[in-house]
mmCIF file of C-alpha atoms in Angstrom:
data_model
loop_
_atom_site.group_PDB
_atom_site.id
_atom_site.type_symbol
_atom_site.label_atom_id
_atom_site.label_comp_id
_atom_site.label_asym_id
_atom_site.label_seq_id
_atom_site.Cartn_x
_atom_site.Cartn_y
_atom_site.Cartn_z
ATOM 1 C CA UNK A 1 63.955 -62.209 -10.311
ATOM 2 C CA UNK A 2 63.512 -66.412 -9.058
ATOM 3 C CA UNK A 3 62.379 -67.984 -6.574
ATOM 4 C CA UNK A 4 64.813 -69.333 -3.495
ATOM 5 C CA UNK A 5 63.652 -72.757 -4.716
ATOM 6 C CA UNK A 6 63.662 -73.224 -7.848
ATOM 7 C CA UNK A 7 67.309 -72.295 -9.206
ATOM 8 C CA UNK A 8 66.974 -76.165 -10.996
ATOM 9 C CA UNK A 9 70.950 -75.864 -12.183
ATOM 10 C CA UNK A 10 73.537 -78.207 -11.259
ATOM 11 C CA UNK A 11 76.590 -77.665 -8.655
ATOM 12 C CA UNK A 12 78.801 -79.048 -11.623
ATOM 13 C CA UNK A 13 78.030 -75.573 -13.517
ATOM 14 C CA UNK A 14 80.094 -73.223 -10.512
ATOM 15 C CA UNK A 15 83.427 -72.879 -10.767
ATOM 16 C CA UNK A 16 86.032 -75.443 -8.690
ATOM 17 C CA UNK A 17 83.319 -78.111 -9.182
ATOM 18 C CA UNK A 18 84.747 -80.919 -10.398
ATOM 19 C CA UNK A 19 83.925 -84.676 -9.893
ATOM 20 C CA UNK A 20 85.148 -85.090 -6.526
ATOM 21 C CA UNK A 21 83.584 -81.547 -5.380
ATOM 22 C CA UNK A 22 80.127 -82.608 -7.020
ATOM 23 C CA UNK A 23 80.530 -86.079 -5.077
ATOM 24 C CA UNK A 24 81.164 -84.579 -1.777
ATOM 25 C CA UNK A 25 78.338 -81.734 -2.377
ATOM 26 C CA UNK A 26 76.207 -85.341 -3.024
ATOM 27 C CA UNK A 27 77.302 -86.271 0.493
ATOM 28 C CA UNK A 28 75.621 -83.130 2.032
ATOM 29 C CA UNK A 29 72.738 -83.914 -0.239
ATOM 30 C CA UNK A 30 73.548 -80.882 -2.437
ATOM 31 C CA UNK A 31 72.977 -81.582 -6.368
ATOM 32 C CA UNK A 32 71.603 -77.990 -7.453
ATOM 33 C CA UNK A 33 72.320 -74.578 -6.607
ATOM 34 C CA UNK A 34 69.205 -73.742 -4.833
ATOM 35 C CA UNK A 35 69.677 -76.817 -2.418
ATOM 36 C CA UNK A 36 73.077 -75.487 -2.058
ATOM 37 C CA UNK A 37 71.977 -71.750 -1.272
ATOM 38 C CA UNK A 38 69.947 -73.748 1.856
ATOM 39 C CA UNK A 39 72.818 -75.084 3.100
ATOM 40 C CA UNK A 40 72.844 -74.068 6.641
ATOM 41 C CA UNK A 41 76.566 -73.260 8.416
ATOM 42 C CA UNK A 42 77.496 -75.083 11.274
ATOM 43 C CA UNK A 43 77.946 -71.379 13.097
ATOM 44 C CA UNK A 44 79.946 -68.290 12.063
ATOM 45 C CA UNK A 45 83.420 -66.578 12.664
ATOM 46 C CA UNK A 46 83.082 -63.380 14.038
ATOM 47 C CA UNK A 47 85.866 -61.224 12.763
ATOM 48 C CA UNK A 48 84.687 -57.779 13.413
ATOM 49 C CA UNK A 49 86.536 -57.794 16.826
ATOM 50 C CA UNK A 50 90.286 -57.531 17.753
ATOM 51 C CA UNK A 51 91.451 -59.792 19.798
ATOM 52 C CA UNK A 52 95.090 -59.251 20.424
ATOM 53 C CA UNK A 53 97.899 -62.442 21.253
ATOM 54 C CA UNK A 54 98.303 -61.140 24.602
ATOM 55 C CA UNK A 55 94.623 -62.007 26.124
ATOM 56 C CA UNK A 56 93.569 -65.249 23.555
ATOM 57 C CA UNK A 57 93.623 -68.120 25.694
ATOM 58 C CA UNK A 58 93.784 -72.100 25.093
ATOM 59 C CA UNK A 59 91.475 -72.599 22.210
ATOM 60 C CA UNK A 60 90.080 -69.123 21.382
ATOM 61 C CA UNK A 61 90.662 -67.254 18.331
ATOM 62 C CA UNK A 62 93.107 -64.607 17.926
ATOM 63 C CA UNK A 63 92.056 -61.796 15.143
ATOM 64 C CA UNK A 64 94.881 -58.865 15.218
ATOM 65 C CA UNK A 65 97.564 -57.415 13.550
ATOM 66 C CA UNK A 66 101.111 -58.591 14.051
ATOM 67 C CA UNK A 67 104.366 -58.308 12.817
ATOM 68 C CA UNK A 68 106.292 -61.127 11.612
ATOM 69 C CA UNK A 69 109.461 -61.470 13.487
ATOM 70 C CA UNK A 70 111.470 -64.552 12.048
ATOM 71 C CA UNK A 71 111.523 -67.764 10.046
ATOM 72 C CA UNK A 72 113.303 -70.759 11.463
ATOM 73 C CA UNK A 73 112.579 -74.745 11.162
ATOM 74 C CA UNK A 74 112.285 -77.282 13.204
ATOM 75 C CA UNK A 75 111.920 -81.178 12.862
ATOM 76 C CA UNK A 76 115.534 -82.261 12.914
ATOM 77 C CA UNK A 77 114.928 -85.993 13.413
ATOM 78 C CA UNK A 78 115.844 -88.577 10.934
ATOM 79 C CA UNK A 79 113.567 -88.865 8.391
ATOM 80 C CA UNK A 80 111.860 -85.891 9.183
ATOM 81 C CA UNK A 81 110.983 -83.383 6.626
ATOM 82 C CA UNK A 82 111.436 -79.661 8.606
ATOM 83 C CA UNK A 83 108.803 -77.794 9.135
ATOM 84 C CA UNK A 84 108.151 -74.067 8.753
ATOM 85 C CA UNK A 85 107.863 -71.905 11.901
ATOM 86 C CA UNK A 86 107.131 -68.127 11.754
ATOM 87 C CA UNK A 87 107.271 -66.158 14.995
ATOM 88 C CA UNK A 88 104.970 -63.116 14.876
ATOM 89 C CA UNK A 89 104.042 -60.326 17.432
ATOM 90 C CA UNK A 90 101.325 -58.295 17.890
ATOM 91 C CA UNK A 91 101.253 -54.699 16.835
ATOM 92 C CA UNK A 92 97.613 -54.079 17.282
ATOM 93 C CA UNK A 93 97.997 -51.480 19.872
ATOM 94 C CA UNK A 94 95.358 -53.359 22.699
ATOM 95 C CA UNK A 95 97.988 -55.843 23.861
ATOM 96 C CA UNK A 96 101.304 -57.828 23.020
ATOM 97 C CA UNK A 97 101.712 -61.267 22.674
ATOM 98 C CA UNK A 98 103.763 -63.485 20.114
ATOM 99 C CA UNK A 99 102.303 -66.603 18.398
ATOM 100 C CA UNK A 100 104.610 -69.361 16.824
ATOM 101 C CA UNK A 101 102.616 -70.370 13.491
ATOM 102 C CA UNK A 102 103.497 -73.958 12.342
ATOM 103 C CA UNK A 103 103.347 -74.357 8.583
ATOM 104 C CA UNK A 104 102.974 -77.837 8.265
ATOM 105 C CA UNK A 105 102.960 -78.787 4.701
ATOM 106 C CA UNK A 106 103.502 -74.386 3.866
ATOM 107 C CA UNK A 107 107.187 -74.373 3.999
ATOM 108 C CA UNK A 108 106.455 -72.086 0.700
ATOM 109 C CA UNK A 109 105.244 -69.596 2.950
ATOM 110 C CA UNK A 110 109.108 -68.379 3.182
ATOM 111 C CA UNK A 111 108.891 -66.834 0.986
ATOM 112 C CA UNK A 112 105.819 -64.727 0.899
ATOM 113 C CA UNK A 113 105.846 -63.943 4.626
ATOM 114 C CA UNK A 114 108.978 -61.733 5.289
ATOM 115 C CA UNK A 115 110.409 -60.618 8.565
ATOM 116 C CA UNK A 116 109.319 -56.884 8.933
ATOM 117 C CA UNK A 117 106.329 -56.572 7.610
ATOM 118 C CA UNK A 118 102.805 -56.457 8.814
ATOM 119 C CA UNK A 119 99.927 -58.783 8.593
ATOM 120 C CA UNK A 120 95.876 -59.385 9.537
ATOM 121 C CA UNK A 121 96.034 -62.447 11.694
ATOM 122 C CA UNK A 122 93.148 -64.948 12.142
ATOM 123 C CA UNK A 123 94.264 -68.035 14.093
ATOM 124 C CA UNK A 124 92.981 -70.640 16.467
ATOM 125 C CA UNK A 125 95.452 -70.741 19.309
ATOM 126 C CA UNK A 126 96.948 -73.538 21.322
ATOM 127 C CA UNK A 127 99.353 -73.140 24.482
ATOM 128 C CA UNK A 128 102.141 -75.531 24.385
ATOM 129 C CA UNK A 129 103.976 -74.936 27.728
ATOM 130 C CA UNK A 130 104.906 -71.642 27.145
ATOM 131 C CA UNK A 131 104.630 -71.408 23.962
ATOM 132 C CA UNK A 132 101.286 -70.174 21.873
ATOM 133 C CA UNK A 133 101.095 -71.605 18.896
ATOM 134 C CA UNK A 134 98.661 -72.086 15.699
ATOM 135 C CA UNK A 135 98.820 -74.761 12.920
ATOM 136 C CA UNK A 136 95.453 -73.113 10.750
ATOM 137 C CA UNK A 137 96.054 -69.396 9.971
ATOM 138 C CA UNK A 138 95.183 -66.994 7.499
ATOM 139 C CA UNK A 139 97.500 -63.698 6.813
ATOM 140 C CA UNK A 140 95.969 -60.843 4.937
ATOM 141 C CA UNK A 141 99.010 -57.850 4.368
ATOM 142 C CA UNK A 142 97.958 -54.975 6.359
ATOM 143 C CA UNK A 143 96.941 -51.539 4.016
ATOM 144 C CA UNK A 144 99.979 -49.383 3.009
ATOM 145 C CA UNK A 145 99.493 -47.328 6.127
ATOM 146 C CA UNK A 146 99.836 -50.724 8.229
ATOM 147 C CA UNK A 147 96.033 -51.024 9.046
ATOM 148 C CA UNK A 148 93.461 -53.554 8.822
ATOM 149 C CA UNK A 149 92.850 -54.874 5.330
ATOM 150 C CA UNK A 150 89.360 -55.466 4.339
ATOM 151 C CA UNK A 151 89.413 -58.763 5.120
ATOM 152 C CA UNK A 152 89.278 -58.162 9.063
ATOM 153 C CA UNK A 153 85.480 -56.925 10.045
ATOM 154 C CA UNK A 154 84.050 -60.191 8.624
ATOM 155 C CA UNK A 155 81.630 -62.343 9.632
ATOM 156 C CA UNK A 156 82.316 -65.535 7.978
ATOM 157 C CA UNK A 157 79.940 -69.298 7.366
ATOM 158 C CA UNK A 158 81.451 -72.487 8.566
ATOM 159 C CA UNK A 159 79.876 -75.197 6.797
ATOM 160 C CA UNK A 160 79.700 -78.708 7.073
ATOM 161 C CA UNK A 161 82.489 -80.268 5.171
ATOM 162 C CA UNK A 162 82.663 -83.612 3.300
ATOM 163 C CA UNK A 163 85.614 -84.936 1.322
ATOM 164 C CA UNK A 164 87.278 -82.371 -1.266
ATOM 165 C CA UNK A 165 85.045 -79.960 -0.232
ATOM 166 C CA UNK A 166 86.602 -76.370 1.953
ATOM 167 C CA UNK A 167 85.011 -73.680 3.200
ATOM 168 C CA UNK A 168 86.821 -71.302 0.311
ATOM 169 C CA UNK A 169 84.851 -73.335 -2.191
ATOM 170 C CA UNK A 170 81.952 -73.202 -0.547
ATOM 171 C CA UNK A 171 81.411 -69.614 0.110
ATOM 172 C CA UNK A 172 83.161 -68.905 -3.562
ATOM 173 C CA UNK A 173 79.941 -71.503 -4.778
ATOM 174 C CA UNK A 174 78.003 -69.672 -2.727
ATOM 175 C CA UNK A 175 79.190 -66.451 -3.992
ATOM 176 C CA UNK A 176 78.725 -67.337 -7.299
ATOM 177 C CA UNK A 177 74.852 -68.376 -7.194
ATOM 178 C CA UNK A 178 74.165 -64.912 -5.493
ATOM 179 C CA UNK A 179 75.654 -62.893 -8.198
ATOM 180 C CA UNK A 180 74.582 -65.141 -11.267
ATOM 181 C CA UNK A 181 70.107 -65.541 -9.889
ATOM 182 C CA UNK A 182 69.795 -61.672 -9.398
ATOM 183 C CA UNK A 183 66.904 -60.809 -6.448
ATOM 184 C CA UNK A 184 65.060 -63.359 -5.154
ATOM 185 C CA UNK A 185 61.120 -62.705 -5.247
ATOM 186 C CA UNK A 186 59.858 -62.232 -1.873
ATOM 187 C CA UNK A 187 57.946 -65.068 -0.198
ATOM 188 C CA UNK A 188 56.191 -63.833 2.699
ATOM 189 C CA UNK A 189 53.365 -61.612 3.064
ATOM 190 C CA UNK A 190 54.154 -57.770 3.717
ATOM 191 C CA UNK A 191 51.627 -57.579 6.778
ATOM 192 C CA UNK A 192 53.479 -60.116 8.766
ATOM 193 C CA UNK A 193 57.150 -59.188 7.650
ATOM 194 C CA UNK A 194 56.368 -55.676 9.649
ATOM 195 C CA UNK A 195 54.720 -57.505 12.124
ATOM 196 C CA UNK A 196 57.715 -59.672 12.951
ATOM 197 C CA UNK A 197 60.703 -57.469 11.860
ATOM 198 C CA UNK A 198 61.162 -60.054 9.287
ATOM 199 C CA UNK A 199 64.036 -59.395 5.824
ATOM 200 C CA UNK A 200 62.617 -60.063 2.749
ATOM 201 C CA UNK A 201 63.669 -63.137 1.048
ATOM 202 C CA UNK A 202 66.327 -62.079 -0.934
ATOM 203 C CA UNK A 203 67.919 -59.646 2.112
ATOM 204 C CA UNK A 204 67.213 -62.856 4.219
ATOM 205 C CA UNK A 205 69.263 -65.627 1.969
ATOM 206 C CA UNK A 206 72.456 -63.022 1.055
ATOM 207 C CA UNK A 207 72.467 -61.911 5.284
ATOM 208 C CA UNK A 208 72.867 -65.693 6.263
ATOM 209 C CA UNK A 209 75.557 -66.458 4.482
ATOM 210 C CA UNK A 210 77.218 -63.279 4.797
ATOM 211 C CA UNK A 211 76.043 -60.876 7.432
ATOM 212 C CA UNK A 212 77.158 -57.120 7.525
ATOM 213 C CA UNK A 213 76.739 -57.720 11.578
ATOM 214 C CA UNK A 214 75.296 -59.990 14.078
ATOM 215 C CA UNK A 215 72.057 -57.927 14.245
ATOM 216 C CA UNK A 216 71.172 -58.597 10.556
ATOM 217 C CA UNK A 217 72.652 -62.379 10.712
ATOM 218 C CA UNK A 218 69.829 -62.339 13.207
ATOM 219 C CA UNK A 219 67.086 -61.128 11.540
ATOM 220 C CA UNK A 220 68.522 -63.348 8.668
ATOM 221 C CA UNK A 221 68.065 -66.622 10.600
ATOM 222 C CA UNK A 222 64.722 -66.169 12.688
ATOM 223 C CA UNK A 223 63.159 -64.949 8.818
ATOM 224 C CA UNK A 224 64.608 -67.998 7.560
ATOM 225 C CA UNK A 225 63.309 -69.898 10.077
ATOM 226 C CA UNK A 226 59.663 -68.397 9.959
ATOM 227 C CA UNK A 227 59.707 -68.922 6.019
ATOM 228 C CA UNK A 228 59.838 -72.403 6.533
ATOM 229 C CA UNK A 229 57.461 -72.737 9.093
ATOM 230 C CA UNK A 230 55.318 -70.697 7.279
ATOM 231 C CA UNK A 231 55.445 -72.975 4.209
ATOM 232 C CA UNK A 232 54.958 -75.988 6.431
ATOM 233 C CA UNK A 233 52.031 -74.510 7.792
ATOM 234 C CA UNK A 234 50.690 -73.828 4.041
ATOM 235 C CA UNK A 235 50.897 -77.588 3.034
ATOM 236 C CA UNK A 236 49.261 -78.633 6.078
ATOM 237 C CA UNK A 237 46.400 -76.471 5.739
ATOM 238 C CA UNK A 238 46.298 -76.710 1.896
ATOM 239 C CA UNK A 239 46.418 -80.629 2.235
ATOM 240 C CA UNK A 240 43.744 -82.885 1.899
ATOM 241 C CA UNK A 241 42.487 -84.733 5.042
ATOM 242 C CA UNK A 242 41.739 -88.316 3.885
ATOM 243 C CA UNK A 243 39.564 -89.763 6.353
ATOM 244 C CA UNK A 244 39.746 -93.494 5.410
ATOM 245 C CA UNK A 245 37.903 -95.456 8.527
ATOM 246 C CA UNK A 246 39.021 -98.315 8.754
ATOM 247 C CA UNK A 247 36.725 -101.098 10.184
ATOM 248 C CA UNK A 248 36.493 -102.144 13.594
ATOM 249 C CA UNK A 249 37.391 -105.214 15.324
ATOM 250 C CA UNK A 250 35.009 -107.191 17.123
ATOM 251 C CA UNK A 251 34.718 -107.508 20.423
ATOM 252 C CA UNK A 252 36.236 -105.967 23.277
ATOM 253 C CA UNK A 253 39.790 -106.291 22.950
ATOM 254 C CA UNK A 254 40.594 -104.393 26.469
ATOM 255 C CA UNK A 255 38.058 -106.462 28.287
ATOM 256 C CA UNK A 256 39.238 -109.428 26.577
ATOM 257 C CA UNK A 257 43.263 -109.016 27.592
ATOM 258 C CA UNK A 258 42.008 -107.947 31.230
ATOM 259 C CA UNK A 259 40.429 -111.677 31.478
ATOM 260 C CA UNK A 260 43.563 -112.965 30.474
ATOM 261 C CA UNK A 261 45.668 -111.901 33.587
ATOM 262 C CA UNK A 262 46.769 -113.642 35.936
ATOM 263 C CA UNK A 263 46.220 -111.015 38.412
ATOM 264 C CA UNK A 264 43.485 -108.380 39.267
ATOM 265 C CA UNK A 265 44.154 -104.414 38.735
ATOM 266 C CA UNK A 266 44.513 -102.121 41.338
ATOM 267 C CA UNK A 267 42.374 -99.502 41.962
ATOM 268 C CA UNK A 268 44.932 -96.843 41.088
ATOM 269 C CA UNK A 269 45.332 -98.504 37.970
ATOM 270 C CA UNK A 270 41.494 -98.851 37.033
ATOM 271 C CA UNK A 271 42.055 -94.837 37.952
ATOM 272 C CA UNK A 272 44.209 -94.482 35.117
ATOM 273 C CA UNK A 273 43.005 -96.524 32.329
ATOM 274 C CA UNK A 274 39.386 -94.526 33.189
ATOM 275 C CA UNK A 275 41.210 -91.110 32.298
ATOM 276 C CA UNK A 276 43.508 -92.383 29.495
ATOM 277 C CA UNK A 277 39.616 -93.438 28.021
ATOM 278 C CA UNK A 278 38.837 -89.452 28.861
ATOM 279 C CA UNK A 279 41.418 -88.268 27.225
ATOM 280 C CA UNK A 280 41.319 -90.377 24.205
ATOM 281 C CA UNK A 281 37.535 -89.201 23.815
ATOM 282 C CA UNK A 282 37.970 -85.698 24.382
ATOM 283 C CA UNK A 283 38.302 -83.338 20.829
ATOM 284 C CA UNK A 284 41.896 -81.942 22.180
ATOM 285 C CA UNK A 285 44.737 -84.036 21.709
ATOM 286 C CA UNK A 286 45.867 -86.104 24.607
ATOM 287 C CA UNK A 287 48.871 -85.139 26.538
ATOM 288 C CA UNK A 288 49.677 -87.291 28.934
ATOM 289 C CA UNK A 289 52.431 -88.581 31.352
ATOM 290 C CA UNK A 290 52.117 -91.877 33.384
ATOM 291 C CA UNK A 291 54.194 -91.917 36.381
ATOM 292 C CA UNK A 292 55.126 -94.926 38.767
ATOM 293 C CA UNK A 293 57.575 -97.194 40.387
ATOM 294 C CA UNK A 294 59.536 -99.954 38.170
ATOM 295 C CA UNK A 295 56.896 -103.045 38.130
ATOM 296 C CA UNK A 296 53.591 -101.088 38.525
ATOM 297 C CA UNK A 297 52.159 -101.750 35.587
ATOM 298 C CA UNK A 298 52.710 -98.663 33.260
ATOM 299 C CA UNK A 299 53.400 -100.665 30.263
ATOM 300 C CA UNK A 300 50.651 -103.064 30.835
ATOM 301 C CA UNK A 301 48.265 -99.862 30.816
ATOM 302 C CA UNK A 302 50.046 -98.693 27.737
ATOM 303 C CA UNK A 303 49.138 -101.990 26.022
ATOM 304 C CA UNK A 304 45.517 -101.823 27.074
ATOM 305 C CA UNK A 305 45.099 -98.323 26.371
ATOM 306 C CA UNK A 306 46.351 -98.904 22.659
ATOM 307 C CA UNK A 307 43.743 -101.733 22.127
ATOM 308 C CA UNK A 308 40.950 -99.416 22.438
ATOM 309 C CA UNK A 309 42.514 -97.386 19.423
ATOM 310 C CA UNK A 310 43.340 -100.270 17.428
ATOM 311 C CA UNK A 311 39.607 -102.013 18.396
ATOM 312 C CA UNK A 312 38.367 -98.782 16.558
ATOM 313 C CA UNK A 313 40.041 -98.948 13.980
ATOM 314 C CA UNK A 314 43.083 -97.068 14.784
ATOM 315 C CA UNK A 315 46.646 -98.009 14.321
ATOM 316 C CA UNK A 316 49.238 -97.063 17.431
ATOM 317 C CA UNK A 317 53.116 -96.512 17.471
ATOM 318 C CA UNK A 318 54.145 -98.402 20.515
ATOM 319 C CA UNK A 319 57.862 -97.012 21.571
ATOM 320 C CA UNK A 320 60.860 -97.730 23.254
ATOM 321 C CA UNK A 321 64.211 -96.877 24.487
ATOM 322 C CA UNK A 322 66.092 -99.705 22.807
ATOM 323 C CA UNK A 323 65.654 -102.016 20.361
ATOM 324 C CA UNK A 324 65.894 -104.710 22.533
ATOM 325 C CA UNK A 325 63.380 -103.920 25.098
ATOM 326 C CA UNK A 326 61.007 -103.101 21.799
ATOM 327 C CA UNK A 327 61.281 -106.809 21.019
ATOM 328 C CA UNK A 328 60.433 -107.650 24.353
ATOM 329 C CA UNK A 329 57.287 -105.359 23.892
ATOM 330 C CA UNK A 330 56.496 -107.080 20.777
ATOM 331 C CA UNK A 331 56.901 -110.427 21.481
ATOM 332 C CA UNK A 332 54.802 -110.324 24.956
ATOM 333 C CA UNK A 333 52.387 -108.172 23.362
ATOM 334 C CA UNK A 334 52.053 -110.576 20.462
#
């Protein structure tokens, strides 16, 4: 058993990692396996439903059995190599439908695919006039008794993808660590794991990346998510608090800019600057919004309300929208 964390070996050791892999895995800031355990999918295909060619529409994902009606080619213009096209229907039994699938750069496809037979479909559709078509598709054969094949029933990562890298590799990688580390030890405490309905640490990591359903993919991600807040939590409290006062600066630095105008605040003004110095008093954080018109003065209270922090010895971030209008606020504050 190892912890999540500390699986020190490099990508380079999994197999399909080569130098361009182990570049592109630097990309995504990946270098060992542990970092690349943590790497978080951009969401999840949901294969565990059938959704038949008949009711996919423009840009959803049909997952289905079909039957592969013909081959033909197209891309007759000079110059241009022909393409692959396989016509398929679907034989699911909850609707009909065909789906032209467009083997760009698959043309080998001819020969694997045959006319008659029956295939698990997962494609993206697009409607093309009349025409439904997909250019990324995976075909599983159907079982001997023309069923599903294991493949459908999946719930699949999508990762972020850089360079050489696919998501084959990745969940292969993926699938490697998780068989080679054994269990992972569990990092949470038992008491608050019932509490929450938390997974432990090792059901947790191995549900993420590939969940039996969407109820444990879940539980996967909210335990995830409370492991690291948990840990966050842990450093904060474990850290030392260096209190390091720095010295004051002399004088009155609010009254001091206040001289300096070339006007005289308003009363509702004077109102806020007296409860911004509450506020900055008071033992609770401040939370604060300052409302009012374009002109009024809000940054000008800002500014004064940030020298009585920095005449104490404090240091301020002063903000803005754009780095143009935070020169502005540094050069007239300057």
């Amino acid at each position: 058993m190892t912890y999540l964390r500390t699986i020190t070996d490099p990508v380079t050791k999994l197999g399909g990692v080569g130098p361009a892999a182990t570049g592109s895995y630097a990309e995504l800031g990946i270098h060992t396996q542990s970092e690349l355990l943590l790497l978080a999918p951009r969401t999840w295909e949901d294969r565990s439903t059938v959704r038949p060619l008949g009711s996919v529409q423009d840009g959803q994902v049909a997952n289905t059995l079909v039957e592969v009606l013909s081959h033909s080619y197209f891309g007759l213009k000079k110059g241009m190599k022909r393409t692959l096209k396989i016509i398929v229907r679907d034989v699911s039994g909850l609707g009909d439908g065909r789906l032209s699938l467009l083997c760009f750069g698959r043309n080998f496809l001819e020969k694997t695919i045959k006319p008659g037979r029956i295939y698990y479909l997962w494609a993206p559709v697009a409607i093309k006039g009349s025409e439904k078509q997909a250019v990324q598709f995976e075909l599983h054969p159907a079982t001997e008794d023309g069923d599903f094949p294991p493949q459908f029933g999946k719930i699949l990562p999508v990762y972020p993808l850089r360079g050489s890298l696919t998501q084959r590799l990745i969940r292969a990688n993926i699938r490697q660590v998780l068989t080679r580390c054994g269990a992972f030890i569990n990092e949470l405490p038992e008491s608050l794991m019932k509490e929450l309905d938390l997974l432990s640490t090792d059901e947790a990591i191995r549900a993420y990346h590939f969940p039996p359903n969407l109820q444990q993919l879940a539980r996967a991600r909210r335990t995830l998510a409370f492991t690291e807040l948990f840990y966050l939590q842990l450093v904060a409290r474990r850290k030392p608090r260096k209190k390091t006062a720095k010295p004051a600066i002399p004088g009155d630095l609010e009254l001091r800019l206040i001289e300096r105008l070339p006007f005289t605040l308003t009363n509702d003004q004077l109102a806020a600057l007296k409860e911004i110095r509450e506020d900055l008093g008071a033992e609770e954080p401040m939370n604060r919004l300052l409302q009012g018109d374009v002109g009024s003065g809000k940054t000008l209270i800002g500014w004064i309300s940030a020298l009585k922090i920095i005449a104490e010895g404090g240091q301020v971030a002063f903000m803005a929208p754009t780095e143009l209008l935070a020169r502005q606020h540094a050069e007239s504050g300057a």
